Short mmCIF file of C-alpha atoms in Angstrom, two decimals:
data_model
loop_
_atom_site.label_atom_id
_atom_site.label_comp_id
_atom_site.label_asym_id
_atom_site.label_seq_id
_atom_site.Cartn_x
_atom_site.Cartn_y
_atom_site.Cartn_z
CA UNK A 1 183.82 28.33 82.66
CA UNK A 2 183.26 31.98 83.59
CA UNK A 3 186.46 33.26 81.86
CA UNK A 4 185.37 31.47 78.68
CA UNK A 5 181.97 33.15 78.88
CA UNK A 6 183.65 36.56 79.33
CA UNK A 7 185.93 35.88 76.36
CA UNK A 8 182.98 34.94 74.14
CA UNK A 9 181.07 38.01 75.31
CA UNK A 10 184.05 40.25 74.51
CA UNK A 11 184.40 38.71 71.06
CA UNK A 12 180.69 39.07 70.30
CA UNK A 13 180.63 42.65 71.60
CA UNK A 14 183.65 43.66 69.53
CA UNK A 15 182.19 42.08 66.42
CA UNK A 16 178.86 43.79 66.93
CA UNK A 17 180.44 47.19 67.55
CA UNK A 18 182.89 47.05 64.66
CA UNK A 19 180.48 45.74 62.04
CA UNK A 20 177.68 48.09 63.10
CA UNK A 21 179.89 51.18 63.03
CA UNK A 22 181.43 50.09 59.72
CA UNK A 23 177.96 49.59 58.22
CA UNK A 24 176.97 53.06 59.36
CA UNK A 25 180.12 54.66 58.00
CA UNK A 26 179.77 52.79 54.70
CA UNK A 27 176.97 55.16 53.77
CA UNK A 28 179.48 58.03 53.85
CA UNK A 29 182.66 56.44 52.46
CA UNK A 30 184.08 53.39 50.71
CA UNK A 31 183.83 50.02 52.49
CA UNK A 32 187.56 49.78 53.24
CA UNK A 33 187.73 53.31 54.65
CA UNK A 34 184.57 52.61 56.65
CA UNK A 35 186.12 49.46 58.14
CA UNK A 36 189.33 51.23 59.09
CA UNK A 37 187.39 54.21 60.40
CA UNK A 38 185.24 51.94 62.55
CA UNK A 39 188.34 50.31 63.99
CA UNK A 40 189.99 53.67 64.65
CA UNK A 41 186.87 55.07 66.30
CA UNK A 42 186.42 52.00 68.46
CA UNK A 43 190.07 51.95 69.51
CA UNK A 44 189.91 55.66 70.33
CA UNK A 45 186.82 55.31 72.51
CA UNK A 46 187.89 52.09 74.20
CA UNK A 47 191.44 53.35 74.66
CA UNK A 48 190.22 56.53 76.34
CA UNK A 49 188.01 54.59 78.73
CA UNK A 50 190.84 52.15 79.45
CA UNK A 51 193.11 55.03 80.44
CA UNK A 52 190.59 56.00 83.12
CA UNK A 53 191.12 52.66 84.85
CA UNK A 54 194.08 52.51 87.18
CA UNK A 55 194.97 48.98 88.16
CA UNK A 56 192.54 47.17 85.86
CA UNK A 57 193.86 48.80 82.67
CA UNK A 58 195.79 45.73 81.40
CA UNK A 59 192.78 43.48 81.99
CA UNK A 60 190.49 45.94 80.21
CA UNK A 61 192.98 46.15 77.33
CA UNK A 62 192.85 42.37 76.96
CA UNK A 63 189.06 42.48 77.16
CA UNK A 64 188.69 44.72 74.10
CA UNK A 65 192.11 44.64 72.40
CA UNK A 66 192.42 40.95 71.65
CA UNK A 67 188.84 40.58 70.35
CA UNK A 68 189.33 43.64 68.13
CA UNK A 69 192.46 42.07 66.66
CA UNK A 70 190.59 38.81 66.09
CA UNK A 71 187.67 40.55 64.36
CA UNK A 72 189.85 42.88 62.24
CA UNK A 73 190.73 40.34 59.49
CA UNK A 74 187.06 39.43 59.10
CA UNK A 75 186.11 43.09 58.92
CA UNK A 76 188.75 43.84 56.28
CA UNK A 77 187.80 40.75 54.27
CA UNK A 78 184.16 41.82 54.33
CA UNK A 79 185.10 45.35 53.24
CA UNK A 80 187.24 44.02 50.38
CA UNK A 81 184.39 41.82 49.15
CA UNK A 82 181.94 44.70 49.33
CA UNK A 83 184.25 47.03 47.45
CA UNK A 84 184.74 44.43 44.71
CA UNK A 85 181.02 43.79 44.36
CA UNK A 86 180.13 47.49 44.14
CA UNK A 87 183.09 48.37 41.94
CA UNK A 88 184.18 51.17 44.27
#
């Protein structure tokens, strides 16, 4: 039960981080660039902190990497819909 709770927390955290950063970046650039920029920024920050872990690095990679990959299609779909609706 606890691993399932951690997995749901990781998925919710990744979704919150990616969509919030993408919404913030959308004010500066197109929705698709904002989505990809949010992903790149999140991977950069999480990757740097993962490198600081010695033995727990693979577990930490699973904790943020898999949820990011699961959220990415939703983020790109949302960005595509927003770019179509604004005509950008």
